[in-house]
Coordinates of C-alpha atoms (C1' of nucleotides) in Angstrom, one line a residue:
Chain A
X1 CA 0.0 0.0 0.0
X2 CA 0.8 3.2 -1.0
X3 CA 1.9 5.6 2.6
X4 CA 0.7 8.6 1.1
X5 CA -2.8 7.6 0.1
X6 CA -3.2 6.0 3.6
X7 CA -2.1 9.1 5.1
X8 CA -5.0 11.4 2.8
X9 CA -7.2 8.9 3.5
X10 CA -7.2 9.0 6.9
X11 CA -6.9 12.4 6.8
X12 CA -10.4 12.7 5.3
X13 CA -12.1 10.4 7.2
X14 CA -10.9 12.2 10.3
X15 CA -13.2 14.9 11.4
X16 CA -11.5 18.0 12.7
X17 CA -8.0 17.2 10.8
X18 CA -6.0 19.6 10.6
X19 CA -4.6 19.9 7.3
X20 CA -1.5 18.6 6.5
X21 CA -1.3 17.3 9.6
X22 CA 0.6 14.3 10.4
X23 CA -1.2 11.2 10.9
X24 CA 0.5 10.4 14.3
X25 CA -0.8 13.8 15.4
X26 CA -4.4 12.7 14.6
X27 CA -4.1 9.8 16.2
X28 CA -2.7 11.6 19.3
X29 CA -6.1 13.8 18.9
X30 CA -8.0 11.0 19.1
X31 CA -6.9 9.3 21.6
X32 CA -6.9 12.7 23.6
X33 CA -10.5 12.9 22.8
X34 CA -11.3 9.7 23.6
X35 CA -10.2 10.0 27.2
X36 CA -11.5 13.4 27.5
X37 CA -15.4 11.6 27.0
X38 CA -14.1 9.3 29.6
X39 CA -14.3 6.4 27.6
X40 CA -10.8 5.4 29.7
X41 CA -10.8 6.0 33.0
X42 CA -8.0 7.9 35.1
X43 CA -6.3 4.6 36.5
X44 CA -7.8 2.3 34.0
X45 CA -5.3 0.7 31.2
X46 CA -6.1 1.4 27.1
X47 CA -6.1 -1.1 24.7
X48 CA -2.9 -2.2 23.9
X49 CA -1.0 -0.9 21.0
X50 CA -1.5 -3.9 18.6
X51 CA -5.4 -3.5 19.1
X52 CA -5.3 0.4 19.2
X53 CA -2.8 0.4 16.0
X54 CA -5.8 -2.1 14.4
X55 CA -8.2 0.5 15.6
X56 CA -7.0 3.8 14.0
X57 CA -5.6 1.6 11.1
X58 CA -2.4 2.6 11.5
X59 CA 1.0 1.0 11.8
X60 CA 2.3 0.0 15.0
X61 CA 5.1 3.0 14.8
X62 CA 2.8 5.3 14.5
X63 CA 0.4 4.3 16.9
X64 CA 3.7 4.2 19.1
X65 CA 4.7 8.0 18.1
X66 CA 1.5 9.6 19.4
X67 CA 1.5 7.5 22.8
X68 CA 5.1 8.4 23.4
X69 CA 3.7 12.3 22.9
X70 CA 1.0 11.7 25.3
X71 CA 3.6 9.9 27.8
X72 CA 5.7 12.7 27.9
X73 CA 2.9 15.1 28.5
X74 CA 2.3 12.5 31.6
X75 CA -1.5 12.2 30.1
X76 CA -0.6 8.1 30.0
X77 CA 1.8 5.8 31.6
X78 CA 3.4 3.1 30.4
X79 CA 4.2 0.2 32.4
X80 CA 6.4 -2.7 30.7
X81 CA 4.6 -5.8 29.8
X82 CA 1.5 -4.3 32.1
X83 CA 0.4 -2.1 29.4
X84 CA -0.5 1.8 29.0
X85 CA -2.6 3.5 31.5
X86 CA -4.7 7.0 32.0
X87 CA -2.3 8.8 34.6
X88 CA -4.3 9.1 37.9
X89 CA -4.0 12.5 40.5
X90 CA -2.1 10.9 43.6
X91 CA 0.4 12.3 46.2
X92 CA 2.6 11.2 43.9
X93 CA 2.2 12.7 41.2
X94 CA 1.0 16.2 42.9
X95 CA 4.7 16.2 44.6
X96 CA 6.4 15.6 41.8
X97 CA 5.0 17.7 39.0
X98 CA 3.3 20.3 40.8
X99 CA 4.6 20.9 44.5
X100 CA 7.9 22.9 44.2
X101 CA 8.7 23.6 47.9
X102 CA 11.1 21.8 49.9
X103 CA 13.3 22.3 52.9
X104 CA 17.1 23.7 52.6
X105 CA 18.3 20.9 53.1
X106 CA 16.5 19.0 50.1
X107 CA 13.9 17.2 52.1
X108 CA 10.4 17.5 50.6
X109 CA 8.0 16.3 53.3
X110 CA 4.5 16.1 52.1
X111 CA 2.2 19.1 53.0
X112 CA -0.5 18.9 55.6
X113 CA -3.6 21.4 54.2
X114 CA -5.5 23.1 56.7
X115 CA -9.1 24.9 55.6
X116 CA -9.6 28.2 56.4
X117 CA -12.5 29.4 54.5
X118 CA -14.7 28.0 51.3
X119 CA -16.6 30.7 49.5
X120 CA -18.5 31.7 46.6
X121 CA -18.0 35.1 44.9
X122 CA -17.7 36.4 41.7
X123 CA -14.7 37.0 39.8
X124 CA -12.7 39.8 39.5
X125 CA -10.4 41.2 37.0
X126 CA -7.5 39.3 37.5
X127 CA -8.9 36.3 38.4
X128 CA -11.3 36.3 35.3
X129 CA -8.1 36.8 33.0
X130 CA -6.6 33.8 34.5
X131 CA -9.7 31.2 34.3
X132 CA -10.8 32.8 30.9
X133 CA -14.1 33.6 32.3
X134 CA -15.7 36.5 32.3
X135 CA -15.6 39.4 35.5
X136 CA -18.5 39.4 37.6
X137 CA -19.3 35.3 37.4
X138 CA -19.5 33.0 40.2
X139 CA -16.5 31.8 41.6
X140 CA -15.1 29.7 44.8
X141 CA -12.6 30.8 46.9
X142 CA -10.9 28.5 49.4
X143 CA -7.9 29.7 51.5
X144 CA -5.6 27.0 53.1
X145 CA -2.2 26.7 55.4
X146 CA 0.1 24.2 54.5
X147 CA 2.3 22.8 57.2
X148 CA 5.6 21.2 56.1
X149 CA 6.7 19.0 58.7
X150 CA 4.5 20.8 62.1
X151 CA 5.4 24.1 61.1
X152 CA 2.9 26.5 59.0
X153 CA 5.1 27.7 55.7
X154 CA 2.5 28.4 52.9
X155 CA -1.1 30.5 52.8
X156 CA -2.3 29.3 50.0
X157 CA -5.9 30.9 48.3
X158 CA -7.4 29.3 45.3
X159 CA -10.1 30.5 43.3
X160 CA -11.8 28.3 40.6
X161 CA -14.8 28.6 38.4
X162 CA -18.0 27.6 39.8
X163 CA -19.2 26.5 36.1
X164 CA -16.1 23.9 35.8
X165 CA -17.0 22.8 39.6
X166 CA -20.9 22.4 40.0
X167 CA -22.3 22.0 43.7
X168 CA -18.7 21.7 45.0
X169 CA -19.2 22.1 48.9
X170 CA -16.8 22.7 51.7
X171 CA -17.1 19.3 53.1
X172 CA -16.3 18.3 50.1
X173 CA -13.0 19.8 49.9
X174 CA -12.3 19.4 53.5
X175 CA -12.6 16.2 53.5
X176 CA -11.2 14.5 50.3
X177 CA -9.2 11.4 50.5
X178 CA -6.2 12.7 49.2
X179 CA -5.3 15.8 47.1
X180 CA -7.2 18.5 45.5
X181 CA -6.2 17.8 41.9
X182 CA -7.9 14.1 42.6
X183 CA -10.6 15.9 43.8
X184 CA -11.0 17.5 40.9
X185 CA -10.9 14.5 38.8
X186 CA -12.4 12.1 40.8
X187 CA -15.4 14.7 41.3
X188 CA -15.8 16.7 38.3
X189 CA -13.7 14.7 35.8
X190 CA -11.4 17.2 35.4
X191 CA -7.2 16.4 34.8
X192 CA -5.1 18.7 35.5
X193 CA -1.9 18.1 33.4
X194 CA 0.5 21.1 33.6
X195 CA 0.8 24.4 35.2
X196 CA 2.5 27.5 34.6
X197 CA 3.7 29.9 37.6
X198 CA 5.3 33.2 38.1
X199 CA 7.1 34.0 41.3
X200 CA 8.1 37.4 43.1
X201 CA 9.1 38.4 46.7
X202 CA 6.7 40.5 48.6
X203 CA 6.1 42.1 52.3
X204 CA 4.0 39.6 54.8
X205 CA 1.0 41.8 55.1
X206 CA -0.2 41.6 58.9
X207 CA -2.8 38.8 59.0
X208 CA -0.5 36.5 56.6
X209 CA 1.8 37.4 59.1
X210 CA 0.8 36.2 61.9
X211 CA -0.7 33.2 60.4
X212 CA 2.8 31.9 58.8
X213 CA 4.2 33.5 62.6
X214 CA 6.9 35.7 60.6
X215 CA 7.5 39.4 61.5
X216 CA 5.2 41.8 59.8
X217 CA 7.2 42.9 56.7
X218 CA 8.7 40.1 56.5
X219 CA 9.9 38.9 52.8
X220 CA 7.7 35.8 51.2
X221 CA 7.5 34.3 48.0
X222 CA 4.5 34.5 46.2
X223 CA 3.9 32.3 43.8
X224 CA 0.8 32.5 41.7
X225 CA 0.0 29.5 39.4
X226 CA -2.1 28.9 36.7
X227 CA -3.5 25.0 36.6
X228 CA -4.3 23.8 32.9
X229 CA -6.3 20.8 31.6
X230 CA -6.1 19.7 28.0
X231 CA -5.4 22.2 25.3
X232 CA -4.3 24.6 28.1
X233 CA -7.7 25.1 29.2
X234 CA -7.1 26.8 32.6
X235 CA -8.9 25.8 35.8
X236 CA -7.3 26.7 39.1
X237 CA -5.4 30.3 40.1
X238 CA -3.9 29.7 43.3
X239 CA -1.9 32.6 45.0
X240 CA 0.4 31.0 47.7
X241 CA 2.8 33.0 50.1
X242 CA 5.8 30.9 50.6
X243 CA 8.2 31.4 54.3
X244 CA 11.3 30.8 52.4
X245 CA 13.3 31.2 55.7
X246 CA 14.3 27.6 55.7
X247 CA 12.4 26.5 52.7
X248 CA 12.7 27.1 49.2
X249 CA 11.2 26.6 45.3
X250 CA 13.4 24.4 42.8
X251 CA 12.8 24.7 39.7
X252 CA 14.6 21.7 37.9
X253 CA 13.8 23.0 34.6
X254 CA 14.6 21.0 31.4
X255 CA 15.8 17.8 32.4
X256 CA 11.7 16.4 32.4
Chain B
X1 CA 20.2 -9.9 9.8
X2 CA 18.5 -11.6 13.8
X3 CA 18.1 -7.4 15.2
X4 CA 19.1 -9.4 18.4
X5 CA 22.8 -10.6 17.4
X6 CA 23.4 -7.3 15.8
X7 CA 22.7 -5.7 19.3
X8 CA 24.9 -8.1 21.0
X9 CA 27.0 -7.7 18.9
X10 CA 27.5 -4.0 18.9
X11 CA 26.9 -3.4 22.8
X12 CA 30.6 -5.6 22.8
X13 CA 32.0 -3.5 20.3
X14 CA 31.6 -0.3 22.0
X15 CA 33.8 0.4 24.5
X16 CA 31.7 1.8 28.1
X17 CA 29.0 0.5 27.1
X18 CA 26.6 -0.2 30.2
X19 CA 25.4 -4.0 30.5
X20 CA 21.9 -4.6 28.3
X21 CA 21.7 -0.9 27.2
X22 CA 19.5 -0.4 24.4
X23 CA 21.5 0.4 21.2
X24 CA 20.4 3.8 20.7
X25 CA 21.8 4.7 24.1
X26 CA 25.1 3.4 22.7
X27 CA 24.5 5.7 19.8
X28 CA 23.6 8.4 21.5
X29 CA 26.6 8.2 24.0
X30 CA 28.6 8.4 20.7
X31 CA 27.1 11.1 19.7
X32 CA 27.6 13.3 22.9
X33 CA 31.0 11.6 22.9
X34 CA 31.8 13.2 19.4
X35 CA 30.4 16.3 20.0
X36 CA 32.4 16.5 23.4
X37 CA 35.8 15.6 21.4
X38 CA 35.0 18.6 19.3
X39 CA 34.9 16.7 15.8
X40 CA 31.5 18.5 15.6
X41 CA 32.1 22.7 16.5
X42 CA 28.8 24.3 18.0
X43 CA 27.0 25.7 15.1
X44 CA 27.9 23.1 12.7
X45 CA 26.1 20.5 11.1
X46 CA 26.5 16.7 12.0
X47 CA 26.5 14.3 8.9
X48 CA 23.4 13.0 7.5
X49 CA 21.3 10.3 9.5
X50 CA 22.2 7.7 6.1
X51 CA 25.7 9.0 6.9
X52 CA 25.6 8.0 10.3
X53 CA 23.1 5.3 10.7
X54 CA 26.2 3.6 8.4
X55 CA 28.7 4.7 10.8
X56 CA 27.7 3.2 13.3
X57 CA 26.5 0.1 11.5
X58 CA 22.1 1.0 12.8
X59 CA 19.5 1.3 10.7
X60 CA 18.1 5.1 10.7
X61 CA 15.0 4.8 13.3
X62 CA 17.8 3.6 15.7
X63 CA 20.1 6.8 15.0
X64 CA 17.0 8.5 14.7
X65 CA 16.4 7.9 18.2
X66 CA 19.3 8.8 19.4
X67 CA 18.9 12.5 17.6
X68 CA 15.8 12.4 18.7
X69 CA 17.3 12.6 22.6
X70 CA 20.0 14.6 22.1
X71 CA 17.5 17.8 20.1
X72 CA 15.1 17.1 23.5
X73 CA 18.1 18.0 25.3
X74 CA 18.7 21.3 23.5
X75 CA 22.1 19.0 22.2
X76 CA 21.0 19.2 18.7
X77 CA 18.3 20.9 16.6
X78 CA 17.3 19.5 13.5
X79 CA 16.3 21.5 10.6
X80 CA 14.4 20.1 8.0
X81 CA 15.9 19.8 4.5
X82 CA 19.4 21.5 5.5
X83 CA 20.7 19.4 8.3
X84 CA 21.4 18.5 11.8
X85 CA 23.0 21.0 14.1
X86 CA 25.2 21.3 17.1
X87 CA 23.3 23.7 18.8
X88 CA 25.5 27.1 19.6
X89 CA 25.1 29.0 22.2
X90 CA 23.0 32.6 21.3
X91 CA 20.9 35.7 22.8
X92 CA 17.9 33.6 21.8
X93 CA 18.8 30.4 23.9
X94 CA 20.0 32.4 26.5
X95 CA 16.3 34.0 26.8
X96 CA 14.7 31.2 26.1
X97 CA 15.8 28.6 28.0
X98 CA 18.1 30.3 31.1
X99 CA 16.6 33.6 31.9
X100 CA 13.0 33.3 33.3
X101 CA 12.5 37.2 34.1
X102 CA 9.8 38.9 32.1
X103 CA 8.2 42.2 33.1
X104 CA 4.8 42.0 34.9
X105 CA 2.7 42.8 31.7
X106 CA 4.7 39.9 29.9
X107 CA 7.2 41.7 28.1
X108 CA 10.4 40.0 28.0
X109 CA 13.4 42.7 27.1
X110 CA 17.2 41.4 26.9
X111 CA 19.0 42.5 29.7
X112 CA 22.3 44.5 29.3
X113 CA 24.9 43.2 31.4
X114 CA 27.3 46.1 33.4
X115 CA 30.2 44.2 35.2
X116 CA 31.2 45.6 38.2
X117 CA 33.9 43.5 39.4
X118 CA 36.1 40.6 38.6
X119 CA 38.0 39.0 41.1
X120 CA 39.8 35.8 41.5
X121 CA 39.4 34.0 45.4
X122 CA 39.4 30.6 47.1
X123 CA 36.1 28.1 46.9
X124 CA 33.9 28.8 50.4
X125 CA 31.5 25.9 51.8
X126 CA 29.0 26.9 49.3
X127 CA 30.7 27.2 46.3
X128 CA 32.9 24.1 46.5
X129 CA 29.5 22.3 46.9
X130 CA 27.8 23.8 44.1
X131 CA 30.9 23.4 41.6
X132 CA 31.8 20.1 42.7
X133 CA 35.5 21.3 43.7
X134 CA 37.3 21.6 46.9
X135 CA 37.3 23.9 50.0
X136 CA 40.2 26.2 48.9
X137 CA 40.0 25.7 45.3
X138 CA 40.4 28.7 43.2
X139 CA 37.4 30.3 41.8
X140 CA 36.8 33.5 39.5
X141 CA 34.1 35.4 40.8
X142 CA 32.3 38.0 38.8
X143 CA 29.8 40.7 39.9
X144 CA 27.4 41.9 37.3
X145 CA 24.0 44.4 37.4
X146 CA 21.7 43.6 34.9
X147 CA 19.2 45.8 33.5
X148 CA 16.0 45.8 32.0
X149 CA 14.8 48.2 29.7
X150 CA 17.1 50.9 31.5
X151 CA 16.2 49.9 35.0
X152 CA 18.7 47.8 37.2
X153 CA 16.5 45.2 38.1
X154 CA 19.4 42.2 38.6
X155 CA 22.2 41.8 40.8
X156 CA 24.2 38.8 39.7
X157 CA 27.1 37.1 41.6
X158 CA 28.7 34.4 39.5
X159 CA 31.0 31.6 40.5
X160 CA 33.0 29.9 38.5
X161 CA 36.0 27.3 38.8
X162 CA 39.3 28.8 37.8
X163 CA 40.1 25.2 36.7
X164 CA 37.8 25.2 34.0
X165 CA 38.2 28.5 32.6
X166 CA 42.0 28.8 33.0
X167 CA 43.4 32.1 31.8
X168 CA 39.9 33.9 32.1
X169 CA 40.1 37.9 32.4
X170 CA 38.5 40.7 33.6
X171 CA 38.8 42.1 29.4
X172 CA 37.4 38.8 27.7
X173 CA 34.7 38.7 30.4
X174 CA 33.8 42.2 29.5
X175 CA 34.0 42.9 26.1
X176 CA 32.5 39.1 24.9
X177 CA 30.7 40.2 22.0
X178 CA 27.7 37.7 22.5
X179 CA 26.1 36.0 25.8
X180 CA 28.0 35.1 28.9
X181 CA 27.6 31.3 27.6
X182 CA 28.4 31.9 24.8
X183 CA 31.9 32.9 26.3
X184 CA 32.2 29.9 28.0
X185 CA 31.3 27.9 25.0
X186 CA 33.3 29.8 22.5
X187 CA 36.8 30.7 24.4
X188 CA 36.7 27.8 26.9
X189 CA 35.0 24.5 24.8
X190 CA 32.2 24.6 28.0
X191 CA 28.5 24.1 26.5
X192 CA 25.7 24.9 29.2
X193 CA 22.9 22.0 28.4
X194 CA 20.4 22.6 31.5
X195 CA 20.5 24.8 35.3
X196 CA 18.8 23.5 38.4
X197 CA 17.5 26.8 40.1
X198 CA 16.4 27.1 43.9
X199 CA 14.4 30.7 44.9
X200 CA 13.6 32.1 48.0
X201 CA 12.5 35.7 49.3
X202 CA 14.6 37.8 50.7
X203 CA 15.4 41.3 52.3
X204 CA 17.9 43.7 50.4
X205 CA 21.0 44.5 52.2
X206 CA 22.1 48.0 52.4
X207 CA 24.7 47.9 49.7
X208 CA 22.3 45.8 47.2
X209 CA 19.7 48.4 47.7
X210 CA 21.5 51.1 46.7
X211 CA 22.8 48.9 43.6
X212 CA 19.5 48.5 42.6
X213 CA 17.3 51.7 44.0
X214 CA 15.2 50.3 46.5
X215 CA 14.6 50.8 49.9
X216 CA 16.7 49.6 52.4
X217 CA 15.0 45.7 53.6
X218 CA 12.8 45.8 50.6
X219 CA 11.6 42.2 49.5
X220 CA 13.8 40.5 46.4
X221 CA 13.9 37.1 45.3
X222 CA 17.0 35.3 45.6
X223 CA 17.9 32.6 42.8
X224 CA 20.8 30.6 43.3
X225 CA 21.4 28.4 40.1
X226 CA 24.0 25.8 39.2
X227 CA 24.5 25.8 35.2
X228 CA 25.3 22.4 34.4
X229 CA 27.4 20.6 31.0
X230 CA 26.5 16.7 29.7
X231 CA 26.4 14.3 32.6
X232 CA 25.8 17.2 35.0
X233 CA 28.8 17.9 35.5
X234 CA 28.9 21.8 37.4
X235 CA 30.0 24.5 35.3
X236 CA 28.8 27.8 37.2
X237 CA 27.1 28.9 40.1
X238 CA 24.9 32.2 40.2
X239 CA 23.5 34.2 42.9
X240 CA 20.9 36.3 41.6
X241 CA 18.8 39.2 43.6
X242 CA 15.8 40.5 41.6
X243 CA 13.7 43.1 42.1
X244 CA 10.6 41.6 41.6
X245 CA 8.6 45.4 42.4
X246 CA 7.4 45.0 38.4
X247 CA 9.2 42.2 37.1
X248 CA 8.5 38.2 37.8
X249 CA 9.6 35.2 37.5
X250 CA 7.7 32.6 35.6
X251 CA 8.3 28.8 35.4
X252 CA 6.2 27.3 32.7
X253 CA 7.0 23.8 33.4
X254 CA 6.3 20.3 31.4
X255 CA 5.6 22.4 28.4
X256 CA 9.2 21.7 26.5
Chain C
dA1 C1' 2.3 -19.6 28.2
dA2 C1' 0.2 -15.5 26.7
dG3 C1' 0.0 -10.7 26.5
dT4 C1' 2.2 -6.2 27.0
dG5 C1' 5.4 -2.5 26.0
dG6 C1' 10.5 -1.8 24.2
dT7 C1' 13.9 -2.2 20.5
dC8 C1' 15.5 -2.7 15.9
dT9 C1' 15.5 -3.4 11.1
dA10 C1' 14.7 -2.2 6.0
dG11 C1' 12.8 0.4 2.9
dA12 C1' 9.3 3.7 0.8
dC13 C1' 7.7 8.2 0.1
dC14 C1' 6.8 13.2 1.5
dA15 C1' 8.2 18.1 2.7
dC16 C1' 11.6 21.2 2.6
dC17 C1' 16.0 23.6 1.3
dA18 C1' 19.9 24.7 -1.5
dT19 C1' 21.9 25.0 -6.0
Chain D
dT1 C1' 17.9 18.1 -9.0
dG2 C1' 19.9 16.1 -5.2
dG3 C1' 20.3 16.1 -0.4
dT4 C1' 18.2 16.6 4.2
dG5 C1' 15.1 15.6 7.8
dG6 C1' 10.0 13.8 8.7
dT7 C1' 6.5 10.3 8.3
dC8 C1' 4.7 5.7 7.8
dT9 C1' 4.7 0.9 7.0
dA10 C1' 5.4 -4.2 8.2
dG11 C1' 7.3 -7.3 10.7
dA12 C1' 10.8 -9.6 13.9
dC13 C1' 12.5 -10.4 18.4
dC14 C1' 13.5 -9.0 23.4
dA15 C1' 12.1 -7.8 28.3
dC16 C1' 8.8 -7.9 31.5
dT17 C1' 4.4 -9.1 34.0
dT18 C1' 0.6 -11.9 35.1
dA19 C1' -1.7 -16.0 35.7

DNA sequence: AAGTGGTCTAGACCACCAT
DNA sequence: TGGTGGTCTAGACCACTTA
């Protein structure tokens, strides 16, 4: 068979194909798609590659070439002779890819998250930018204190659409099994795959002050993140003070 | 040809190699090997993948593979129909991939570098750590103020070994015509591939303040990064102080 | 033993760039 | 036109896990 009339014809029989468009990269799109409508599970393994490959009527290489894409975006895992899975929140996971604070000395103790507040509002300017909603709908708000080790180091307050997070309650939050991003797709089927932060050093206002038990004025890192699902569809801000006095970010950049 | 006795057979041929390595790691080691030797200059292009593939007696999805490594690495960058290319270190990687301050409303200007001193000493705790030499050992250290835009925004305190960079002066640090890697890649045969950066908030000493026009025990982020070559091996460690009063620093992780 | 992902081969054709 | 990287195929065998 000739590759290049496989490749058109697959191209047309794809809807939404971009044109030109590799076939591996519509096979990537359709496997995202297909575990977007939750037709594999967070946890769960996918077909293997032979049946997938038979699927999409593709070669096994290129079947191969859009997994390894969606590996390294940590949407799947593979597992050697176990087979390919849907990448699952855990503690894991969050403290690898999306907890950057550890102690001085290297040692990254898992956080303890206390809840301060759950509330609804509606969004400002900032915050609408950052979710992509619009100023003036409803959002939640929940403010936390993360203890590393005992001692109280971050103040952490999230906002998130209350479109994305229908009836989400404060039980809820308070007393999930393990972390908020599982929450989130345990809950409301929503993955959160990457984020993107931007860090500066500010004064400890008095209330964040006395909460973290630093001096007033005294110099924290703020980081504020951005959490994305596919196609960078943002989900979470989070503004976190940080009491670098013994801790501090990494940011290990490039070598993932 | 059994794929299997052409593998064993190679993985004896090559000297180093590590016990039941997959053959393209074999290739790729060559590869960095050959690039390290400095048969391929920065800048350059690498033979063909037909060229090499027979070089190294693999077929071209294995030396493909290989490549395919080494460009995730920022090693090489492939550009369709004209070649493969040691990549050379520019203002464009230098922004791109190892300096991660923008201004608050996402601009992202090249700083200008002023050096204000150059001085040669003995490795501290710190340093010897962070360079992987001994307490004692003779360092450069350089002092720079970077700004942005007109502003001095940076205060930079770079360490490096004296070993590495024998012969380094005050002059050739000064007048480099291109980035400070660059320098190191161009008069010294030292190619930067990644940093590992650690931030924390802190308050500006008096002399710092002044350096950068802020008031005295006004909030800046520290970044303390250790620029590393291939197999990690320490090349330079940098203190940074930013003012952070309308600048940032972003982290946009798991993207590249 | 059967099934999964991981490696490797050999060769075709396409897209792009320089000449 | 000739050379380069980019895509795709088809199939073999290896390494590993599970039952």
């Amino acid at each position: 068979m000739n590759p290049a009339d496989d490749h058109n014809l697959h191209a047309r029989l794809m809807a939404g194909a971009a044109p030109d468009s590799p076939l591996y990269k519509e096979v990537k799109r359709l496997l995202t798609q297909t575990i977007q409508a939750g037709e594999w599970k967070p946890g769960t393994a996918i077909p293997s590659e032979r049946q997938l490959s038979a699927r999409f009527h593709v070669a096994v290489g290129t079947l191969r070439k859009a997994v390894d894409e969606l590996v390294q975006e940590r949407i799947l895992i593979r597992q050697q002779g176990r087979g390919t899975f849907v990448s699952a929140h855990n503690r894991d996971r969050m403290m690898f890819h999306f907890f950057h604070i550890q102690r001085e000395d290297g040692d990254k103790p898992a956080p303890d998250v206390e809840m301060l507040s759950f509330k609804t509002g509606r969004a400002d300017d900032e915050e609408a930018a950052r979710l992509g909603i619009g100023v003036g709908d409803r959002v939640f708000r929940i403010a936390n204190v993360l203890s590393l080790a005992g001692d109280r180091i971050i103040f952490d307050r999230i906002s998130i659409a209350k479109a994305l997070f229908p009836g989400m309650t404060a039980a809820q939050f308070k007393n999930r099994p393990s972390t908020i991003y599982h929450l989130y797709q345990s809950a409301f089927g929503i993955t959160v795959v990457r984020s993107a932060e931007r860090l500066r050093a500010v004064r400890a206002d008095p209330e964040v002050a006395q909460l973290l038990d630093v001096a007033k004025g005294a110099p924290l890192l703020e980081i504020r993140r951005v959490a994305l699902t596919f196609h960078d569809q943002p989900v979470e801000y989070r503004r976190s003070l940080v009491d670098t006095e013994h801790h501090e970010y990494f940011s290990d950049l490039a070598k993932s």
